[in-house]
Amino acid sequence: MADTEKIIAMTRSELVELVRQILAEIPDVTGYAKKTDIPSSLPANGGNADTVGGVGITNLRQITQTVINTLPAVPNGEGDFLVNCDMSDTSFPYWYGHLSIRYGSYTGEYVAIFRTTGNDDKVYYNTYLTNHWHGWINVADGGNAATVNGRSAFRIPTLDGSGNLWDASTPNVNDLYAQWDASKQYFKLKTFGGNNVAVDIATSNIATSNTASGTITGLSNGTAKTVSLPFSPVFVLFHSNGHVVQGGFALSCGTNNFTITPANVSTMGSTAVGYIAFGG
């Protein structure tokens, strides 16, 4: 029926049919709200939510501008703090810095990182467990490393027969070390594999005809022993039981001889010593 068509008298059934046709032309408004249903203001105001993604505020790591002047004896949760302490305070390794405290693996454990903000330019870490802080450790130890290429400071690397390092990255059985022998009063040069170490003696320019060697026996305290030589010695080396005799006697070099007078045979380590005499 056109909008301009006039309605004329009709029967009841005709009127019902006309109403049905008119209602069929009206769109479905089921999902729409009436104007009176629309609020003039919204209840949401941008306030605090109880959770974010199901995580409560107490479980979020706090970043604050709180300034502290000493390390808390007992941590109170996680947090970030600015440190400005007195020089007399020893709870921090530096007077100024940034402190970050985080939970550890178990209840009651914490890990702390301290970054200096002064001229020190260093980073330290500390751990809290069994009810106390364990103490600050410098992440960079100032160059004094515990090992170099896996070797401790007392290990001396060695070369093989071709002049190559035995093992460039890890300790080797052929690394050397020196150990003091109190009974013989000298250092032993050894390898970690238990090998003996041969040491060459520099002979400078002394002619072989001006050297002599032998053994002196029957030494006793206060008794002089004179040894004749084909040359006048400039110095004499005494040795016994594989070590150099360094004390317990007096020595005098004469014309074509030398004299040794023991003062303490016990200190010398033996009543018999070998000698090597060198001429000028």
CSV table of C-alpha atoms in Angstrom, one decimal:
chain,number,residue,atom,x,y,z
A,1,MET,CA,0.0,0.0,0.0
A,2,ALA,CA,1.4,3.4,-1.0
A,3,ASP,CA,2.0,6.1,1.6
A,4,THR,CA,-0.4,8.4,-0.2
A,5,GLU,CA,-3.2,5.9,-0.6
A,6,LYS,CA,-6.3,6.8,1.5
A,7,ILE,CA,-7.7,4.4,4.0
A,8,ILE,CA,-11.4,3.6,3.4
A,9,ALA,CA,-13.9,1.7,5.4
A,10,MET,CA,-13.1,-2.0,5.7
A,11,THR,CA,-14.0,-5.1,7.5
A,12,ARG,CA,-12.3,-6.2,10.7
A,13,SER,CA,-10.4,-9.0,8.9
A,14,GLU,CA,-9.3,-6.6,6.3
A,15,LEU,CA,-8.0,-4.2,9.0
A,16,VAL,CA,-6.1,-7.0,10.7
A,17,GLU,CA,-4.4,-7.9,7.4
A,18,LEU,CA,-3.5,-4.3,6.9
A,19,VAL,CA,-1.9,-4.0,10.3
A,20,ARG,CA,0.0,-7.2,9.7
A,21,GLN,CA,1.4,-5.8,6.5
A,22,ILE,CA,2.4,-2.5,8.2
A,23,LEU,CA,4.2,-4.4,11.0
A,24,ALA,CA,6.1,-6.6,8.5
A,25,GLU,CA,7.6,-3.4,7.0
A,26,ILE,CA,9.1,-2.2,10.4
A,27,PRO,CA,12.8,-3.3,11.0
A,28,ASP,CA,13.7,-5.5,13.9
A,29,VAL,CA,14.7,-3.3,16.9
A,30,THR,CA,15.2,-6.1,19.5
A,31,GLY,CA,18.9,-5.4,20.0
A,32,TYR,CA,18.5,-1.6,20.4
A,33,ALA,CA,17.9,0.4,23.6
A,34,LYS,CA,15.4,3.0,24.0
A,35,LYS,CA,16.6,6.5,24.6
A,36,THR,CA,15.4,6.3,28.1
A,37,ASP,CA,17.7,3.3,28.7
A,38,ILE,CA,20.9,5.2,27.8
A,39,PRO,CA,22.6,6.6,31.0
A,40,SER,CA,23.7,10.3,30.9
A,41,SER,CA,27.1,9.4,32.6
A,42,LEU,CA,29.3,6.3,32.8
A,43,PRO,CA,30.2,4.6,36.1
A,44,ALA,CA,33.8,3.8,34.9
A,45,ASN,CA,36.2,6.7,35.9
A,46,GLY,CA,39.7,5.4,35.2
A,47,GLY,CA,40.3,4.3,38.8
A,48,ASN,CA,42.4,1.4,40.2
A,49,ALA,CA,41.6,-2.1,39.1
A,50,ASP,CA,41.9,-5.0,41.6
A,51,THR,CA,44.0,-7.0,39.1
A,52,VAL,CA,45.7,-6.7,35.8
A,53,GLY,CA,45.5,-9.9,33.8
A,54,GLY,CA,44.7,-11.7,37.1
A,55,VAL,CA,47.8,-10.3,38.9
A,56,GLY,CA,47.3,-8.2,42.0
A,57,ILE,CA,49.2,-5.1,42.8
A,58,THR,CA,51.1,-6.9,45.7
A,59,ASN,CA,52.6,-9.3,43.1
A,60,LEU,CA,53.9,-6.6,40.9
A,61,ARG,CA,57.5,-5.4,41.2
A,62,GLN,CA,57.6,-1.9,42.6
A,63,ILE,CA,59.7,0.9,41.1
A,64,THR,CA,59.9,3.8,43.5
A,65,GLN,CA,61.9,7.0,44.0
A,66,THR,CA,62.4,6.1,47.7
A,67,VAL,CA,65.8,7.2,49.0
A,68,ILE,CA,67.4,5.0,51.6
A,69,ASN,CA,70.6,5.5,53.6
A,70,THR,CA,71.3,2.0,54.8
A,71,LEU,CA,70.6,-1.6,53.6
A,72,PRO,CA,67.4,-3.0,55.3
A,73,ALA,CA,68.5,-5.7,57.8
A,74,VAL,CA,65.4,-7.7,56.7
A,75,PRO,CA,64.0,-7.2,53.2
A,76,ASN,CA,60.4,-6.2,53.0
A,77,GLY,CA,59.4,-7.5,49.5
A,78,GLU,CA,60.7,-6.4,46.1
A,79,GLY,CA,61.6,-2.9,45.2
A,80,ASP,CA,64.0,-0.4,43.6
A,81,PHE,CA,65.5,2.4,45.7
A,82,LEU,CA,67.9,5.3,45.4
A,83,VAL,CA,70.9,5.1,47.8
A,84,ASN,CA,72.4,8.1,49.4
A,85,CYS,CA,74.3,7.0,52.5
A,86,ASP,CA,76.8,8.5,54.9
A,87,MET,CA,80.5,7.5,54.4
A,88,SER,CA,80.4,5.9,57.8
A,89,ASP,CA,77.7,3.4,56.6
A,90,THR,CA,79.2,0.0,55.7
A,91,SER,CA,76.0,-1.7,54.6
A,92,PHE,CA,76.7,-0.5,51.0
A,93,PRO,CA,80.0,-0.7,49.0
A,94,TYR,CA,79.6,2.9,47.8
A,95,TRP,CA,77.9,6.0,49.1
A,96,TYR,CA,75.6,6.6,46.1
A,97,GLY,CA,73.8,4.1,43.9
A,98,HIS,CA,70.7,2.3,42.8
A,99,LEU,CA,69.5,-0.7,44.8
A,100,SER,CA,67.3,-3.4,43.3
A,101,ILE,CA,65.9,-6.2,45.5
A,102,ARG,CA,64.2,-9.2,44.0
A,103,TYR,CA,62.8,-12.4,45.4
A,104,GLY,CA,65.0,-15.5,45.5
A,105,SER,CA,64.1,-19.1,44.6
A,106,TYR,CA,62.6,-19.9,48.0
A,107,THR,CA,60.5,-18.1,50.6
A,108,GLY,CA,62.7,-15.7,52.6
A,109,GLU,CA,65.4,-15.5,50.0
A,110,TYR,CA,66.3,-12.3,48.2
A,111,VAL,CA,68.9,-11.2,45.6
A,112,ALA,CA,70.1,-7.6,45.6
A,113,ILE,CA,71.9,-5.7,42.8
A,114,PHE,CA,73.7,-2.4,43.6
A,115,ARG,CA,74.8,-0.1,40.8
A,116,THR,CA,77.0,2.8,41.8
A,117,THR,CA,76.0,6.2,40.5
A,118,GLY,CA,79.2,8.0,41.5
A,119,ASN,CA,82.6,7.8,40.0
A,120,ASP,CA,83.1,4.2,41.1
A,121,ASP,CA,81.3,2.8,38.1
A,122,LYS,CA,80.8,-0.7,39.5
A,123,VAL,CA,78.1,-3.3,40.0
A,124,TYR,CA,77.8,-5.4,43.1
A,125,TYR,CA,75.4,-8.3,44.1
A,126,ASN,CA,74.3,-9.6,47.5
A,127,THR,CA,72.1,-12.4,48.7
A,128,TYR,CA,69.8,-12.7,51.7
A,129,LEU,CA,69.1,-16.2,53.2
A,130,THR,CA,69.2,-17.9,56.5
A,131,ASN,CA,68.2,-14.5,58.0
A,132,HIS,CA,71.2,-12.4,57.0
A,133,TRP,CA,72.9,-10.8,54.0
A,134,HIS,CA,76.0,-12.6,52.8
A,135,GLY,CA,77.9,-9.5,51.8
A,136,TRP,CA,78.5,-7.5,48.7
A,137,ILE,CA,80.5,-9.1,45.9
A,138,ASN,CA,81.9,-7.0,43.0
A,139,VAL,CA,80.6,-8.4,39.7
A,140,ALA,CA,83.9,-7.2,38.1
A,141,ASP,CA,86.7,-7.9,40.5
A,142,GLY,CA,88.9,-5.0,39.3
A,143,GLY,CA,91.0,-7.3,37.0
A,144,ASN,CA,92.2,-9.7,39.7
A,145,ALA,CA,90.6,-12.8,38.2
A,146,ALA,CA,90.6,-16.1,40.0
A,147,THR,CA,91.8,-17.9,36.9
A,148,VAL,CA,93.2,-17.0,33.5
A,149,ASN,CA,92.3,-19.5,30.8
A,150,GLY,CA,91.2,-21.9,33.5
A,151,ARG,CA,94.6,-21.6,35.3
A,152,SER,CA,95.1,-20.4,38.9
A,153,ALA,CA,97.7,-17.8,39.5
A,154,PHE,CA,100.2,-20.3,40.9
A,155,ARG,CA,100.1,-22.5,37.8
A,156,ILE,CA,102.9,-21.7,35.3
A,157,PRO,CA,102.0,-22.7,31.7
A,158,THR,CA,104.7,-24.7,29.8
A,159,LEU,CA,105.5,-25.3,26.2
A,160,ASP,CA,105.9,-28.6,24.3
A,161,GLY,CA,108.9,-29.6,22.2
A,162,SER,CA,107.6,-27.5,19.3
A,163,GLY,CA,107.2,-24.4,21.4
A,164,ASN,CA,103.4,-24.6,21.6
A,165,LEU,CA,101.5,-24.2,24.8
A,166,TRP,CA,100.6,-27.6,26.3
A,167,ASP,CA,96.9,-26.6,26.7
A,168,ALA,CA,95.9,-23.0,26.0
A,169,SER,CA,92.4,-23.2,27.7
A,170,THR,CA,92.7,-25.5,30.7
A,171,PRO,CA,95.2,-26.6,33.4
A,172,ASN,CA,97.7,-29.2,32.2
A,173,VAL,CA,99.7,-31.9,34.1
A,174,ASN,CA,102.8,-30.3,32.7
A,175,ASP,CA,102.1,-26.9,34.3
A,176,LEU,CA,104.8,-25.8,36.8
A,177,TYR,CA,104.7,-24.6,40.3
A,178,ALA,CA,107.3,-23.8,43.0
A,179,GLN,CA,106.9,-25.2,46.5
A,180,TRP,CA,109.0,-24.4,49.6
A,181,ASP,CA,110.7,-27.4,51.3
A,182,ALA,CA,111.2,-26.3,54.9
A,183,SER,CA,113.4,-29.3,55.7
A,184,LYS,CA,115.9,-28.5,53.0
A,185,GLN,CA,115.3,-24.7,53.0
A,186,TYR,CA,114.8,-24.2,49.3
A,187,PHE,CA,112.0,-24.1,46.7
A,188,LYS,CA,111.3,-27.1,44.6
A,189,LEU,CA,110.2,-26.7,41.0
A,190,LYS,CA,107.7,-29.3,40.1
A,191,THR,CA,104.9,-30.2,37.6
A,192,PHE,CA,101.3,-31.0,38.5
A,193,GLY,CA,101.8,-34.4,36.9
A,194,GLY,CA,104.6,-35.2,39.4
A,195,ASN,CA,107.5,-34.9,36.9
A,196,ASN,CA,110.9,-33.7,38.0
A,197,VAL,CA,112.1,-30.4,36.5
A,198,ALA,CA,115.6,-30.0,35.1
A,199,VAL,CA,117.2,-26.6,35.6
A,200,ASP,CA,120.1,-25.5,33.4
A,201,ILE,CA,123.0,-23.6,35.1
A,202,ALA,CA,124.3,-20.6,33.2
A,203,THR,CA,128.1,-20.9,33.1
A,204,SER,CA,128.9,-17.4,31.7
A,205,ASN,CA,132.4,-17.3,30.1
A,206,ILE,CA,134.3,-19.4,32.7
A,207,ALA,CA,136.7,-21.8,31.0
A,208,THR,CA,136.1,-25.4,31.8
A,209,SER,CA,139.8,-25.8,32.8
A,210,ASN,CA,139.1,-23.4,35.7
A,211,THR,CA,136.4,-25.6,37.3
A,212,ALA,CA,136.8,-28.5,39.7
A,213,SER,CA,134.4,-30.7,41.6
A,214,GLY,CA,134.6,-33.3,44.3
A,215,THR,CA,133.3,-34.4,47.7
A,216,ILE,CA,134.4,-33.4,51.2
A,217,THR,CA,133.6,-35.9,53.9
A,218,GLY,CA,134.0,-36.0,57.7
A,219,LEU,CA,132.7,-32.5,58.3
A,220,SER,CA,132.3,-31.5,62.0
A,221,ASN,CA,131.5,-28.2,63.8
A,222,GLY,CA,134.6,-26.0,64.1
A,223,THR,CA,136.9,-28.2,62.1
A,224,ALA,CA,138.4,-26.6,59.0
A,225,LYS,CA,138.8,-28.5,55.8
A,226,THR,CA,141.2,-27.2,53.1
A,227,VAL,CA,140.9,-28.4,49.5
A,228,SER,CA,143.8,-27.9,47.0
A,229,LEU,CA,143.0,-26.9,43.4
A,230,PRO,CA,145.0,-26.4,40.2
A,231,PHE,CA,143.8,-22.7,40.2
A,232,SER,CA,142.8,-20.0,42.5
A,233,PRO,CA,138.9,-20.1,43.0
A,234,VAL,CA,136.7,-17.1,42.9
A,235,PHE,CA,133.7,-18.9,44.4
A,236,VAL,CA,132.7,-22.4,45.4
A,237,LEU,CA,129.2,-24.0,45.3
A,238,PHE,CA,128.4,-26.7,47.9
A,239,HIS,CA,125.6,-29.2,47.5
A,240,SER,CA,124.2,-32.2,49.4
A,241,ASN,CA,121.2,-34.6,49.0
A,242,GLY,CA,120.1,-32.9,45.9
A,243,HIS,CA,120.1,-29.3,47.3
A,244,VAL,CA,122.4,-26.4,47.5
A,245,VAL,CA,124.0,-25.9,50.9
A,246,GLN,CA,123.3,-22.2,51.8
A,247,GLY,CA,124.4,-21.8,55.4
A,248,GLY,CA,126.0,-23.3,58.5
A,249,PHE,CA,129.6,-22.8,57.3
A,250,ALA,CA,132.4,-20.3,56.7
A,251,LEU,CA,134.3,-20.2,53.4
A,252,SER,CA,137.6,-18.6,52.4
A,253,CYS,CA,139.3,-18.8,49.0
A,254,GLY,CA,143.1,-18.8,48.8
A,255,THR,CA,145.8,-19.4,46.3
A,256,ASN,CA,145.0,-22.7,44.6
A,257,ASN,CA,142.8,-23.8,47.4
A,258,PHE,CA,139.7,-23.0,49.5
A,259,THR,CA,138.9,-23.7,53.1
A,260,ILE,CA,135.4,-24.6,54.5
A,261,THR,CA,134.9,-24.4,58.3
A,262,PRO,CA,131.5,-25.9,59.4
A,263,ALA,CA,129.7,-23.9,62.1
A,264,ASN,CA,126.6,-26.0,62.2
A,265,VAL,CA,126.7,-29.3,60.4
A,266,SER,CA,123.0,-29.8,61.2
A,267,THR,CA,122.1,-26.6,59.3
A,268,MET,CA,124.2,-27.8,56.4
A,269,GLY,CA,122.2,-31.0,56.4
A,270,SER,CA,125.1,-33.5,56.1
A,271,THR,CA,128.6,-34.3,57.2
A,272,ALA,CA,129.6,-34.8,53.6
A,273,VAL,CA,129.0,-32.2,50.8
A,274,GLY,CA,129.9,-32.1,47.1
A,275,TYR,CA,131.6,-29.0,45.8
A,276,ILE,CA,132.1,-27.2,42.4
A,277,ALA,CA,134.8,-24.6,42.4
A,278,PHE,CA,135.1,-21.9,39.8
A,279,GLY,CA,138.2,-20.0,38.8
A,280,GLY,CA,138.5,-16.5,37.4
